[in-house]
Coordinates of C-alpha atoms in Angstrom, one line a residue:
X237 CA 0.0 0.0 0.0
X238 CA 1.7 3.5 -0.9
X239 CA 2.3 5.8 2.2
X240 CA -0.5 7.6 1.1
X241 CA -2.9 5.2 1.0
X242 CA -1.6 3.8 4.6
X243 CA -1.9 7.6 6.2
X244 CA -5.6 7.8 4.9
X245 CA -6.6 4.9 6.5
X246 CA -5.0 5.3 9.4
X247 CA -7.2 8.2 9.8
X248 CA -9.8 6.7 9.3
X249 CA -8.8 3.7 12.0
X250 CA -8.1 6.9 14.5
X251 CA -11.6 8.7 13.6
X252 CA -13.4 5.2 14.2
X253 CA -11.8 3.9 17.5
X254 CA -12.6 6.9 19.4
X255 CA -16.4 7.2 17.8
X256 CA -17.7 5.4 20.6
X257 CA -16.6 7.2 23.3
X258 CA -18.1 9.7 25.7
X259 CA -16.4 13.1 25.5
X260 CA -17.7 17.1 26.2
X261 CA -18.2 19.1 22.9
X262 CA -16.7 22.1 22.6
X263 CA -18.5 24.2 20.1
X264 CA -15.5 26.9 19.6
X265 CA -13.0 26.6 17.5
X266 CA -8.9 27.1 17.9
X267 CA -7.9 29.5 14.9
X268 CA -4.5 29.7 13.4
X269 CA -3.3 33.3 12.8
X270 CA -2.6 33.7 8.9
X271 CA 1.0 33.4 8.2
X272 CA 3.7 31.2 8.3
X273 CA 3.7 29.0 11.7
X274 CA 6.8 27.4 13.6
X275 CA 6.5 23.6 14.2
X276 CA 8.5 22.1 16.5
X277 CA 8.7 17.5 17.2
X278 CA 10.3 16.0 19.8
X279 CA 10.9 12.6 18.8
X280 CA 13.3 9.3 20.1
X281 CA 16.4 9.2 17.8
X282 CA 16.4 5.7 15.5
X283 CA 19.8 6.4 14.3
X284 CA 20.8 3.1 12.4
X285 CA 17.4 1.6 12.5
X286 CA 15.6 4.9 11.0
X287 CA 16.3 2.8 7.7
X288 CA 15.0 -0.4 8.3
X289 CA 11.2 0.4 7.8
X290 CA 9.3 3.2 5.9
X291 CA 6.6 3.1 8.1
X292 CA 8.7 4.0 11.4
X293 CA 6.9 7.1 11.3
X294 CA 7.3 8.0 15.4
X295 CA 11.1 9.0 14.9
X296 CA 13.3 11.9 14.8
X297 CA 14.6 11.3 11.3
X298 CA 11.0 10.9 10.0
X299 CA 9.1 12.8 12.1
X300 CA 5.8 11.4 11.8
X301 CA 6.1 12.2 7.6
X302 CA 4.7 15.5 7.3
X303 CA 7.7 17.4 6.9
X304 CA 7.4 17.8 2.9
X305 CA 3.5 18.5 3.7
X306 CA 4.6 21.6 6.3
X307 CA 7.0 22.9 4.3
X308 CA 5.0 23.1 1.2
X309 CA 2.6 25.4 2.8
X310 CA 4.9 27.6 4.2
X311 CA 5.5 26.3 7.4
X312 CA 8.9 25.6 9.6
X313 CA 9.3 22.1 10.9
X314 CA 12.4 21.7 13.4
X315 CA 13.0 18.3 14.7
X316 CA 15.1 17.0 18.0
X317 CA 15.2 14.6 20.5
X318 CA 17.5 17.2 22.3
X319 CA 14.7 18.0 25.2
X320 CA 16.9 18.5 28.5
X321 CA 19.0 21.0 30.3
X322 CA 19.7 24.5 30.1
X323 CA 20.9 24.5 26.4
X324 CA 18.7 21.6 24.9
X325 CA 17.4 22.3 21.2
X326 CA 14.0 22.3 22.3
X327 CA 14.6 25.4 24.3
X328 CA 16.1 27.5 21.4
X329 CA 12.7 27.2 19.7
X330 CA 10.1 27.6 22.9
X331 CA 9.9 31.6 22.6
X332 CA 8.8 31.9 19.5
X333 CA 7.5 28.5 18.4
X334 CA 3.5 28.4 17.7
X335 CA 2.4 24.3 17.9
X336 CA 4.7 21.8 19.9
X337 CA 4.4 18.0 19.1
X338 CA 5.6 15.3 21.6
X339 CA 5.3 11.7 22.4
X340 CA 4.7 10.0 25.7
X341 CA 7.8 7.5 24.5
X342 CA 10.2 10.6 24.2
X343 CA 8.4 12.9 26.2
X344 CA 9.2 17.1 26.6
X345 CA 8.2 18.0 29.7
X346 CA 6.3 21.1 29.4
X347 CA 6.5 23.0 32.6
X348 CA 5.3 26.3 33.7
X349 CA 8.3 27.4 33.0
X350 CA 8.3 26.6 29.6
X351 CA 4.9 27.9 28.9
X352 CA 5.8 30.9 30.6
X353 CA 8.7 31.8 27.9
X354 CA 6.6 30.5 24.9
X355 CA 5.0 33.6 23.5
X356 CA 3.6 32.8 20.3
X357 CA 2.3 29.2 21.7
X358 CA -1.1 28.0 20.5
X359 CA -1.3 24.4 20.4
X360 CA 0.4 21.2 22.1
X361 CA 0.0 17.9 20.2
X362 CA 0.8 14.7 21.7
X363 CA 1.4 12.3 19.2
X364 CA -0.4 9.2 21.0
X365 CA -2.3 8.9 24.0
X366 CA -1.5 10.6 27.5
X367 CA -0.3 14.1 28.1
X368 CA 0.9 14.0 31.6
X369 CA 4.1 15.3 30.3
X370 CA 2.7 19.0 30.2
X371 CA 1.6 21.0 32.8
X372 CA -2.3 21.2 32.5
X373 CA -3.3 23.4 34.5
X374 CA -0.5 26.0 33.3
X375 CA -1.3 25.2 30.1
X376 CA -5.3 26.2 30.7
X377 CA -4.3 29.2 32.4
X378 CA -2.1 29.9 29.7
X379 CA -5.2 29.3 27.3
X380 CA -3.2 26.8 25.0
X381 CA -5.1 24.3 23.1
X382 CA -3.8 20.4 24.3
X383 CA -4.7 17.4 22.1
X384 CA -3.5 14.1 21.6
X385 CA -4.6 11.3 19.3
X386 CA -7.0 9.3 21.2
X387 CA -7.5 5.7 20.3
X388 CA -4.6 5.3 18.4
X389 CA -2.6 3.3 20.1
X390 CA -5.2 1.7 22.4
X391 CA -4.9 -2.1 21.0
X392 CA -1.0 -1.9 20.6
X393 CA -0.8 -1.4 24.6
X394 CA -4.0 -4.0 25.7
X395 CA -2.2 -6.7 23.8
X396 CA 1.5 -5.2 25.4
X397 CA -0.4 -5.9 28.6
X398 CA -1.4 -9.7 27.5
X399 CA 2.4 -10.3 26.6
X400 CA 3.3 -9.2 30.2
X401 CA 0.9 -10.6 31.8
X402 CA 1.4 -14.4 30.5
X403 CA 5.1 -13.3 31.0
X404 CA 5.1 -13.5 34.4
X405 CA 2.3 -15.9 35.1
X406 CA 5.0 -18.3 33.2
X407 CA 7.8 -17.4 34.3
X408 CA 9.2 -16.6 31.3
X409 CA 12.7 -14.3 31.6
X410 CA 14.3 -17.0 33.8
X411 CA 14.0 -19.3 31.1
X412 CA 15.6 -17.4 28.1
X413 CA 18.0 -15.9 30.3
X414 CA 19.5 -19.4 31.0
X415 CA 19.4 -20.3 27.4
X416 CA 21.3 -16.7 26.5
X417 CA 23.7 -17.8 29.3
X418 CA 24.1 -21.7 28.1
X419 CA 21.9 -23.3 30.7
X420 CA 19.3 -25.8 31.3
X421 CA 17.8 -25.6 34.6
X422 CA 13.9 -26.6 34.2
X423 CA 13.0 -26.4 38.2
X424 CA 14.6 -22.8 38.0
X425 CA 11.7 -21.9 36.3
X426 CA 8.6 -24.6 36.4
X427 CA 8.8 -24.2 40.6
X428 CA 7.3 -20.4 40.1
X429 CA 5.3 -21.3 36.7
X430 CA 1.2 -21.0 36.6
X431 CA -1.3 -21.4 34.2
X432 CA -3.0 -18.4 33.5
X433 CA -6.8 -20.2 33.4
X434 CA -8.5 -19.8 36.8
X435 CA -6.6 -16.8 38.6
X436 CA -8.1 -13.4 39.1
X437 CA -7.0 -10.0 37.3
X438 CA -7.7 -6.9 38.3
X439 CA -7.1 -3.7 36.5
X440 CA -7.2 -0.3 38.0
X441 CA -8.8 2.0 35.3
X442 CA -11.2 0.3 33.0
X443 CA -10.9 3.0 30.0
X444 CA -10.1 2.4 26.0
X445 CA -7.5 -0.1 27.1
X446 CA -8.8 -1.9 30.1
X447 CA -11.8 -2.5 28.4
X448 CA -9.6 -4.0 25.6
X449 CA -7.8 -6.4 28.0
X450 CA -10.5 -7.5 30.0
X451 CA -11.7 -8.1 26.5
X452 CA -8.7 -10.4 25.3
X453 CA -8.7 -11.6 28.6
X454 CA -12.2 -13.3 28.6
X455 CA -11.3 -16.8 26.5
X456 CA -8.6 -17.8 29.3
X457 CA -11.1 -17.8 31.9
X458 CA -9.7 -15.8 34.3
X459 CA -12.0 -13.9 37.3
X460 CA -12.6 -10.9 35.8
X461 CA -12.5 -7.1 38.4
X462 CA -11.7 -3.6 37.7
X463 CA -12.1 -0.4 39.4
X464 CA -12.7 2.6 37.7
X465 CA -14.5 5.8 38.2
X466 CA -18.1 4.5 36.3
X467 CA -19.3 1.4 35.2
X468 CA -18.6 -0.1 32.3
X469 CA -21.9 -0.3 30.1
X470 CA -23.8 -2.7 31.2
X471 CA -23.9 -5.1 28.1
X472 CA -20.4 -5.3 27.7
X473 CA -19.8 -5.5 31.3
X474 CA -22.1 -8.8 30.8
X475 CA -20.4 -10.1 27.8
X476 CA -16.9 -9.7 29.3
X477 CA -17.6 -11.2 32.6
X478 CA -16.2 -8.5 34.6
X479 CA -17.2 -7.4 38.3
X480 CA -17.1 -4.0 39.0
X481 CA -15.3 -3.1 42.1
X482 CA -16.1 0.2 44.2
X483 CA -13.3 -0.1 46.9
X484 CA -9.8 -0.5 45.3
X485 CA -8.5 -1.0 48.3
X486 CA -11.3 -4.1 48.7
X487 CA -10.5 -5.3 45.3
X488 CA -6.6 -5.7 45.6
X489 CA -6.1 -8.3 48.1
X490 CA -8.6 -10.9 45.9
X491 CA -6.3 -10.1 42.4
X492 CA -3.1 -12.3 41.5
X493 CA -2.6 -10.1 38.9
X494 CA -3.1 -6.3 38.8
X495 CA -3.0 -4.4 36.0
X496 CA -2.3 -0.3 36.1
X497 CA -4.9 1.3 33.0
X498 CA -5.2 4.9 34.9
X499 CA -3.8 8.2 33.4
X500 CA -1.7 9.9 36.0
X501 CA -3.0 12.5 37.4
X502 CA -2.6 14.5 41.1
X503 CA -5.0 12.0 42.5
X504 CA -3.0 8.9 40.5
X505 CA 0.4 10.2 41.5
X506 CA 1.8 7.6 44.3
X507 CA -1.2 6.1 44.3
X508 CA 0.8 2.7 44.7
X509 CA 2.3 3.5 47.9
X510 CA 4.3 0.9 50.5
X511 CA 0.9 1.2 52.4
X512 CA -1.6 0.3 49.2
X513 CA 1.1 -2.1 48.0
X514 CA 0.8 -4.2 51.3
X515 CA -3.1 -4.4 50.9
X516 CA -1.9 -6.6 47.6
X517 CA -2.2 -10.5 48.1
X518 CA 1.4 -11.7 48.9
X519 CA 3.1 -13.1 45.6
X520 CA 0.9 -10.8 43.5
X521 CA 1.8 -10.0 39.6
X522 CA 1.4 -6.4 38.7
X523 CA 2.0 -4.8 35.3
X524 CA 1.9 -1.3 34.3
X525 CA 1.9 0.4 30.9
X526 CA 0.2 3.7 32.4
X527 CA 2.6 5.6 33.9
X528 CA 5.8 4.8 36.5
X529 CA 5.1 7.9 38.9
X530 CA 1.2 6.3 39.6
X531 CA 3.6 4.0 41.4
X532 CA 6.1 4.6 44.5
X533 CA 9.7 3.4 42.5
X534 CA 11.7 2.6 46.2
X535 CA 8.2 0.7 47.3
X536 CA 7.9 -1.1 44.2
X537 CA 11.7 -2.2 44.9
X538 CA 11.5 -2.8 48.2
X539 CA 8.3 -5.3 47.5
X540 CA 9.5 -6.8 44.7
X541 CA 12.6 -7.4 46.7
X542 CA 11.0 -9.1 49.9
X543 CA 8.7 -11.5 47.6
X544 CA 5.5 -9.4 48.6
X545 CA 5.7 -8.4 44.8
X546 CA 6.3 -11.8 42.8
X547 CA 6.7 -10.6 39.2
X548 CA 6.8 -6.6 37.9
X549 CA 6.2 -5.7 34.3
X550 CA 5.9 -2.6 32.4
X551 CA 7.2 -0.3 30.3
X552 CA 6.6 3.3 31.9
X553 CA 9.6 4.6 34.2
X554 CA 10.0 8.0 36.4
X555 CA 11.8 10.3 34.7
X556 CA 12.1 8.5 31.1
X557 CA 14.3 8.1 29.4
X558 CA 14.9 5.8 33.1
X559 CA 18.7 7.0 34.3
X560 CA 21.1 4.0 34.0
X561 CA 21.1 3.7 38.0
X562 CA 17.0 3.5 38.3
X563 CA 16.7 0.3 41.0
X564 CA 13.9 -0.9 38.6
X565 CA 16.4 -1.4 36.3
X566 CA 18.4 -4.3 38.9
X567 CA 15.3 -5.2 41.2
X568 CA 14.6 -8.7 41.1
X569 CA 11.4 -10.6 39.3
X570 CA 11.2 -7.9 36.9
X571 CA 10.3 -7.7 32.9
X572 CA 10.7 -4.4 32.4
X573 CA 11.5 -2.4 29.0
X574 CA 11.9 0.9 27.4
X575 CA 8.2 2.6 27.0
X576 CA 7.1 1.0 23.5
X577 CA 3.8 -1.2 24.4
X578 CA 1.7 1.9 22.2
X579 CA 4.8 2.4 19.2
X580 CA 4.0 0.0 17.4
X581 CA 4.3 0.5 13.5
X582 CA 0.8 0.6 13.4
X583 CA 0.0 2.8 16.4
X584 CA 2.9 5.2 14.6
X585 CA 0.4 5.2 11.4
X586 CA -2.6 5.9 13.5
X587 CA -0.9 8.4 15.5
X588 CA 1.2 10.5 12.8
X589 CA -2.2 10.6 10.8
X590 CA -4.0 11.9 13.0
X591 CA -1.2 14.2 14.4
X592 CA -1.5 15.8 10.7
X593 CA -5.3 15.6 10.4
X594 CA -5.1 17.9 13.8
X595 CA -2.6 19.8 12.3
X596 CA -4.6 20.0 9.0
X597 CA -8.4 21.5 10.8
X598 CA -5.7 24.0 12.8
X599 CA -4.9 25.2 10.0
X600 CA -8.1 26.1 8.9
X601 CA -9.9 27.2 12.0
X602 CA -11.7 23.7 12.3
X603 CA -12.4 21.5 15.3
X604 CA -10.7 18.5 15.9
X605 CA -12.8 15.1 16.7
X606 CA -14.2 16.1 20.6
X607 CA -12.4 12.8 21.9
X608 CA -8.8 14.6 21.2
X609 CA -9.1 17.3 23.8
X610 CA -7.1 17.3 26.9
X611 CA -7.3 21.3 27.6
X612 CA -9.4 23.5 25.3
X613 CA -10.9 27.1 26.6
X614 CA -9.6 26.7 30.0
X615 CA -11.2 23.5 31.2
X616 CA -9.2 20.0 31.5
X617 CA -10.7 17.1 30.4
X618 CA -12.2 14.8 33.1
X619 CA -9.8 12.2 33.2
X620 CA -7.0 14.4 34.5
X621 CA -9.3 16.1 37.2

């Protein structure tokens, strides 16, 4: 399929995935100011493997594939990875950039700081889902526009969270790390192996992606609980074979395996303390693709280390990129890896089309689909409140 091709119907995938989903309308409308506007991606370097696939859209070197499309309509596109300390690239461009793109893989932290210096600052595009990585409420007060492409990568991090999941239920890195290292040891690994049939999973957040898991979930015939703000609709709730749980602290102690699916927010933030961790049943499973700061890093080490914590998978760290002496990095029973459950080829598709359909309505003064907004006119959308 040319690239094209590919970009259209990624929109399309985008526009459809988030169709379902409850949102506020907003009824004004973000206007670009006629002129020439300043562009500015942060994206994760691919150096040697930028080559390897056309479709690795979500890099720096390809930068999500609108650069010819900018620049033909008069538009400056500047592309770095360069995002930290005093004399990063990304801070030569924040006074007098007007839209900033980011990724929750790569992220640039937009403080109030940085908002603050920006003067000609209009938009902030995240290019996937989840925009903890700006500062919300300085951003409303600022009266920037904050969008992300919602439903893009929602299926590329509900099946990341299978992989983990049967991961650790089997007991997987012990075996391929004795094969990488020339052994054979079968009781190294079958004395702390389960099936995954019959044990209960519990994910905190029952959103896009929780209700995708505890969908893929459903033909291994697991005990199905979450705990999230509402209900999921009733029908589905039926055909999944979920239980809704009130009380998270109620539902914890019943789960083998836990499963973080909440955006961070101040509410989120620490939310799995030593405290909260010890209402977990002993020898519990937990993965988490959401982000690292909803968890406390030296209690998620300190469980992990005692047994308390049997197996710890994810792919979200705090900071990130994770510093080369972050304990989660050398804490035992762990299958951790760089933040890429929702980067994906495919997600990148989704995500850089609808990155340049957003762009694209900007341009002309349009809306963008209602689902997208994180801050518009002020108000925060309700799951960062």
């Amino acid at each position: 399929m040319a690239m094209k091709g590919v970009i259209a119907s990624a929109v399309r995938t985008v526009a459809s995935s988030g169709s379902s989903a409850s949102s506020t309308t907003f009824t004004s409308h973000l206007h670009a100011s006629a002129g020439s506007k300043k562009i500015v991606g942060v994206f994760y370097k691919a150096n040697e493997y930028a080559e390897l696939n056309p479709n690795f859209l979500g890099c720096e070197e390809r930068a999500l594939g609108i650069k010819d499309w900018l620049e033909s309509q008069g538009h400056k596109y500047i592309v770095t990875d360069d995002k930290e300390g005093p004399d990063c690239e990304l801070d030569k461009h924040i006074p007098d950039l007007h839209v900033l793109i980011s990724t929750p893989f790569h992220p640039a932290y937009v403080t109030a700081e940085r908002i603050k210096k920006a003067n000609n600052l209009q938009l902030l595009l995240t290019a996937g889902i989840g925009s903890d990585h700006i500062d919300l409420k300085a951003a409303a007060a600022a009266g920037l526009t904050v969008a992300e492409v919602t439903g893009s990568n929602v299926v590329s991090v509900a099946e990341d969270e299978l992989m983990r999941i049967l991961i650790l239920v089997r007991n997987f890195v012990p075996g391929y790390t004795q094969i990488v290292n020339g052994e054979w040891k079968v009781a190294g690994i079958a004395h702390r192996a389960y099936d995954l049939e019959g044990k209960t999973v519990g994910t905190v957040g029952a959103g896009r992606i929780g209700k995708l898991l505890l969908q893929r979930l459903k033909p291994f015939n697991c005990h199905l609980l979450y705990h999230d703000r509402v209900k999921i609709d009733p029908e589905l709730e039926q055909q999944i074979g979920a239980k809704f749980e009130e009380d998270l602290d109620a539902m914890l102690p019943k789960c083998d395996v836990i499963v973080i699916n909440t955006p961070l927010t101040e509410k989120t933030r620490g939310l799995f303390d030593k405290e909260r961790i010890a209402k977990c049943k002993k020898g519990v499973l937990i993965v988490n693709n959401a982000r690292g700061a909803i968890m406390d890093t030296q209690a998620v080490v300190d469980a992990s280390s005692s047994g308390h914590i049997a197996g710890y998978s994810g792919d979200v760290w705090n900071p990130q990129p994770a510093p080369k002496d972050h304990p989660w990095r050398y804490m035992p029973n762990h299958a951790m890896t760089p933040h890429i459950s929702g980067t994906t080829i495919d997600a990148q598709l989704r995500y850089a089309a609808g990155v340049k359909d957003m762009l694209d309505r900007y341009f002309k003064g349009e809306d963008f689909p209602a689902q997208n907004y994180i801050v518009k006119d002020g108000k925060i959308a309700s799951q960062y409140q």
